[in-house]
XYZ file of C-alpha atoms in Angstrom:
351
model
C -28.975 -28.480 -1.347
C -29.627 -24.809 -2.149
C -33.341 -24.181 -2.640
C -34.823 -22.423 -5.661
C -35.954 -19.593 -3.382
C -32.383 -19.076 -2.127
C -31.076 -19.125 -5.691
C -33.659 -16.578 -6.817
C -32.808 -14.293 -3.901
C -29.099 -14.487 -4.704
C -29.777 -13.814 -8.382
C -31.917 -10.830 -7.427
C -29.131 -9.436 -5.280
C -26.630 -9.696 -8.092
C -29.107 -8.320 -10.626
C -28.999 -4.812 -9.122
C -25.992 -2.959 -7.714
C -23.694 -5.985 -7.520
C -24.279 -6.867 -11.149
C -22.457 -3.684 -12.113
C -19.609 -4.205 -9.642
C -17.043 -4.805 -12.428
C -17.962 -1.395 -13.857
C -17.611 0.361 -10.507
C -14.272 -1.352 -9.855
C -12.947 -0.404 -13.294
C -13.992 3.226 -12.753
C -12.355 3.204 -9.310
C -9.100 1.884 -10.812
C -9.134 4.542 -13.527
C -9.879 7.254 -10.974
C -6.980 6.122 -8.792
C -4.508 6.089 -11.688
C -5.642 9.548 -12.803
C -5.147 10.885 -9.289
C -1.623 9.439 -9.169
C -0.685 11.391 -12.301
C -2.728 14.550 -11.839
C -1.801 14.909 -8.165
C 1.528 13.107 -7.673
C 1.883 14.595 -4.202
C -1.264 12.789 -3.085
C 0.653 9.600 -2.238
C 3.049 11.584 -0.046
C 0.084 13.227 1.643
C -1.466 9.824 2.403
C 1.815 8.383 3.692
C 1.946 11.144 6.276
C -1.129 9.619 7.889
C 0.295 6.267 8.917
C 0.649 4.357 12.146
C 3.761 2.238 11.774
C 3.412 0.627 8.371
C -0.395 0.887 8.354
C -1.909 3.621 6.182
C -4.699 5.178 8.243
C -6.796 6.360 5.219
C -6.693 2.869 3.686
C -7.416 1.336 7.077
C -10.479 3.573 7.459
C -11.748 2.595 4.000
C -11.249 -1.077 4.823
C -13.128 -0.632 8.096
C -16.014 0.977 6.219
C -15.914 -1.919 3.740
C -15.779 -4.645 6.374
C -18.226 -3.310 8.961
C -21.497 -3.973 7.068
C -20.484 -7.540 6.234
C -19.535 -8.322 9.831
C -22.630 -6.535 11.131
C -24.720 -9.102 9.215
C -23.085 -12.063 10.958
C -25.221 -13.959 13.455
C -22.516 -14.427 16.042
C -24.568 -16.845 18.105
C -24.348 -19.295 15.218
C -20.697 -18.624 14.388
C -19.531 -20.626 17.397
C -21.169 -23.743 15.924
C -18.739 -23.620 12.987
C -15.902 -24.778 15.247
C -17.603 -28.171 15.542
C -17.793 -28.683 11.776
C -14.554 -30.518 11.095
C -15.513 -30.977 7.430
C -15.129 -27.210 7.051
C -12.430 -26.261 9.559
C -9.836 -28.955 8.795
C -9.901 -28.522 4.973
C -9.701 -24.751 5.444
C -6.616 -25.016 7.647
C -4.977 -27.412 5.193
C -5.746 -25.153 2.212
C -4.661 -21.923 3.920
C -1.566 -23.000 5.774
C -0.174 -25.968 3.832
C -1.423 -26.039 0.253
C -1.657 -22.308 -0.582
C 1.847 -21.299 0.644
C 3.382 -24.335 -1.081
C 1.544 -23.516 -4.311
C 2.671 -19.875 -4.280
C 6.253 -20.978 -3.550
C 6.097 -23.315 -6.558
C 4.564 -20.718 -8.885
C 7.013 -18.049 -7.747
C 9.976 -20.261 -8.624
C 8.441 -21.398 -11.921
C 7.694 -17.885 -13.173
C 10.265 -15.811 -11.256
C 13.350 -18.010 -11.131
C 15.494 -15.129 -12.439
C 13.569 -12.370 -10.598
C 14.506 -12.842 -6.924
C 12.766 -9.686 -5.678
C 9.428 -10.463 -7.341
C 9.764 -14.091 -6.307
C 10.261 -13.161 -2.668
C 7.351 -10.714 -2.808
C 5.020 -13.403 -4.139
C 6.111 -15.863 -1.459
C 5.396 -13.252 1.211
C 1.917 -12.854 -0.277
C 1.384 -16.632 -0.285
C 2.005 -17.042 3.442
C -0.612 -14.426 4.404
C -4.168 -15.844 4.081
C -6.914 -13.257 3.807
C -8.486 -11.890 6.988
C -10.528 -8.982 5.635
C -11.695 -8.508 2.058
C -12.572 -12.198 1.649
C -15.800 -11.525 3.542
C -16.945 -9.308 0.663
C -16.519 -12.114 -1.877
C -18.143 -14.673 0.430
C -21.114 -12.373 0.840
C -21.463 -11.660 -2.889
C -21.292 -15.355 -3.727
C -23.988 -16.215 -1.200
C -21.621 -17.922 1.216
C -21.996 -18.518 4.940
C -21.148 -15.292 6.796
C -20.941 -16.990 10.182
C -18.482 -19.570 8.874
C -16.500 -16.856 7.109
C -16.216 -14.768 10.268
C -15.025 -17.746 12.266
C -12.484 -18.843 9.661
C -10.944 -15.393 9.205
C -10.681 -15.097 12.986
C -8.733 -18.382 13.069
C -6.530 -17.119 10.233
C -5.866 -13.907 12.124
C -4.652 -15.722 15.239
C -2.504 -18.181 13.283
C -1.123 -15.335 11.177
C 0.203 -13.471 14.200
C 1.811 -16.637 15.547
C 3.063 -18.297 12.351
C 3.789 -15.642 9.714
C 7.425 -15.128 10.695
C 8.102 -18.863 10.916
C 6.536 -19.530 7.522
C 8.595 -16.737 5.996
C 11.762 -18.253 7.416
C 10.780 -21.722 6.130
C 9.827 -20.711 2.554
C 12.572 -18.112 2.062
C 15.472 -19.915 3.711
C 14.892 -23.513 4.836
C 12.998 -25.013 1.882
C 15.139 -23.332 -0.817
C 18.244 -24.578 1.001
C 16.885 -28.140 1.022
C 16.173 -27.887 -2.711
C 19.564 -26.375 -3.540
C 18.035 -22.990 -4.470
C 19.152 -19.474 -3.494
C 17.855 -18.321 -0.130
C 16.485 -14.944 0.949
C 17.135 -13.418 4.348
C 14.255 -11.512 5.937
C 13.150 -10.481 9.409
C 9.433 -9.907 9.810
C 8.117 -7.382 12.290
C 5.778 -8.878 14.875
C 4.426 -5.373 15.455
C 3.521 -4.936 11.766
C 1.732 -8.281 11.704
C -0.221 -7.553 14.885
C -1.128 -4.034 13.751
C -2.425 -5.349 10.431
C -4.638 -7.943 12.119
C -6.017 -5.437 14.633
C -6.720 -2.774 12.011
C -8.191 -4.916 9.271
C -10.091 -7.534 11.262
C -10.269 -6.755 14.963
C -11.909 -3.336 14.794
C -14.713 -4.161 12.305
C -15.270 -7.547 13.984
C -15.830 -5.935 17.395
C -17.955 -3.164 15.848
C -20.122 -5.674 13.967
C -20.554 -7.834 17.069
C -21.514 -4.891 19.292
C -23.905 -3.550 16.662
C -25.838 -6.814 16.582
C -25.868 -7.302 20.353
C -26.948 -3.721 21.110
C -29.306 -3.432 18.123
C -31.152 -6.655 18.887
C -31.353 -5.802 22.584
C -32.816 -2.356 21.973
C -34.965 -2.938 18.874
C -35.190 -6.690 18.326
C -33.790 -9.013 15.631
C -36.501 -8.192 13.079
C -35.691 -4.463 13.176
C -31.962 -5.125 13.109
C -32.003 -7.418 10.074
C -34.823 -5.765 8.102
C -34.127 -2.087 8.847
C -30.600 -1.523 10.157
C -28.715 -4.007 7.959
C -30.182 -2.667 4.658
C -29.141 0.856 5.704
C -25.489 -0.013 6.355
C -25.079 -2.650 3.610
C -24.273 -0.204 0.748
C -21.249 1.064 2.682
C -19.454 -2.223 1.965
C -19.380 -1.258 -1.719
C -18.438 2.353 -0.931
C -15.542 1.198 1.236
C -14.354 -1.306 -1.369
C -14.337 1.312 -4.141
C -12.638 3.900 -1.931
C -9.948 1.351 -1.019
C -9.310 0.619 -4.702
C -9.084 4.324 -5.538
C -6.514 4.880 -2.778
C -4.437 1.825 -3.716
C -4.244 2.924 -7.348
C -3.640 6.538 -6.360
C -0.743 5.447 -4.149
C 0.834 3.068 -6.640
C -0.590 4.063 -10.034
C 2.617 5.621 -11.316
C 4.795 2.761 -10.129
C 2.495 0.242 -11.796
C 2.239 2.341 -14.975
C 6.028 2.716 -15.134
C 6.563 -1.050 -14.814
C 3.906 -2.578 -17.094
C 5.970 -5.651 -18.020
C 6.740 -6.320 -14.371
C 3.057 -6.068 -13.543
C 2.226 -8.654 -16.212
C 4.971 -11.001 -14.979
C 3.665 -10.764 -11.417
C 0.026 -11.042 -12.478
C 0.407 -14.380 -14.300
C 1.302 -16.556 -11.267
C -1.207 -14.647 -9.135
C -4.104 -15.381 -11.487
C -3.092 -19.053 -11.656
C -2.852 -19.132 -7.868
C -6.332 -17.658 -7.355
C -7.913 -20.041 -9.838
C -6.217 -23.204 -8.544
C -6.850 -22.513 -4.857
C -10.485 -21.586 -5.503
C -11.276 -24.585 -7.702
C -9.546 -27.089 -5.415
C -11.148 -25.518 -2.347
C -14.577 -25.612 -3.988
C -14.408 -29.233 -5.109
C -12.847 -30.265 -1.794
C -15.844 -28.763 -0.006
C -18.200 -30.542 -2.383
C -16.320 -33.814 -1.912
C -16.594 -33.780 1.897
C -20.327 -33.064 1.703
C -20.546 -29.372 2.608
C -23.503 -27.239 1.547
C -22.976 -24.677 -1.203
C -22.790 -21.848 1.339
C -19.978 -23.504 3.268
C -18.276 -24.826 0.136
C -17.970 -21.368 -1.409
C -16.847 -19.979 1.958
C -14.065 -22.568 2.052
C -13.082 -21.787 -1.554
C -12.823 -18.026 -1.074
C -11.091 -18.315 2.293
C -8.493 -20.499 0.575
C -7.964 -18.188 -2.409
C -7.889 -14.740 -0.765
C -4.747 -13.192 0.683
C -3.910 -10.538 3.250
C -2.230 -8.128 0.841
C -2.367 -5.353 3.409
C -0.026 -7.332 5.631
C 2.130 -8.500 2.717
C 2.591 -4.899 1.503
C 3.342 -3.629 5.000
C 5.905 -6.373 5.622
C 7.512 -5.992 2.176
C 7.873 -2.219 2.556
C 9.077 -2.476 6.139
C 11.591 -5.215 5.336
C 12.790 -4.453 1.797
C 11.814 -0.797 1.209
C 8.989 1.008 -0.573
C 10.730 0.986 -3.979
C 11.778 -2.673 -3.859
C 10.611 -5.387 -6.208
C 9.200 -7.219 -3.200
C 6.979 -4.219 -2.431
C 5.885 -3.977 -6.073
C 4.810 -7.625 -6.012
C 2.731 -6.928 -2.940
C 1.235 -3.809 -4.508
C 0.246 -5.620 -7.696
C -1.448 -8.284 -5.577
C -4.695 -6.496 -4.643
C -4.888 -4.886 -8.079
C -5.080 -8.408 -9.552
C -7.009 -9.968 -6.669
C -10.042 -7.674 -6.883
C -11.028 -8.417 -10.507
C -9.848 -12.041 -10.225
C -11.939 -12.855 -7.170
C -14.872 -10.932 -8.576
C -14.702 -13.237 -11.614
C -14.614 -16.195 -9.220
C -17.864 -14.946 -7.666
C -19.531 -15.514 -11.039
C -17.766 -18.878 -11.391
C -19.101 -19.860 -7.971
C -22.636 -18.937 -8.999
C -22.259 -21.016 -12.151
C -20.978 -24.015 -10.184
C -23.803 -23.582 -7.708
C -26.381 -24.060 -10.457
C -24.521 -27.050 -11.906
C -23.539 -28.917 -8.753
C -25.990 -27.976 -5.977
């Protein structure tokens, strides 16, 4: 059970800067779109700073966003999560069986006559989140240690299984069902680079910060002085990432408003279904609120960075598959932010 003190502390945290997060995100989106129109060459400028299919400016913003969250993790406790089968097994089932199957189903329901968008959505569905989900877990008062462990598992499985899942959901399963198939070859290098950029670097930095900080100054200094100093940078990195994403793709999104709506509908349904089922599954197996909400957000988030990189590398930057990937984070950010408030509501009602 979550104590009243914990609830009050979480409410206090959301009553200040985080309470206005929807406003900051909206302003960041508007700023990005304005940049895309006022300075159309900005996207070309950013693309020049890439390593493979990874945009270095976006990677830097994501590192800034992820570092404070991972610096808060008590890594000595994270290893205990592996023994909690009530958390690990449902998470693996949600991420690697239920979520891809659900996205495949939604893609065919809503995009039966839009093969490019359909393929793009399926690519998104087979890439569970390994980065930004930690932000939502933290805002919702979830278990950081569990979140860090689960995204690490996702990262390893993603490198090993992404290509195979793509082959299954784009070729094998459609063939079994008598549906058109899509041929695609996924780059192992792109997958590995995405995992290393968006999880590996901030994870190592957060781990070293805690180990060195506690050794030199003690845990009390680290958690009461250092962590509050770096914490605001999670919000700065998130907003900067949103600005860059909209600056890079603002014109393409603005020029295809109907396509954006068509892609957004199954995505919103996907986020809601995976979150709600993940949340009530956690409640059903007897998890605490912190671990339940961690399970729910880990199930509902997606690695859009990888999906975009793979879609662009495989189908081209102007393809419908790439557009589906691009629309993904633009819908995910406000959708998962809304789910943070839903989680807080369910916490008060059920825990």
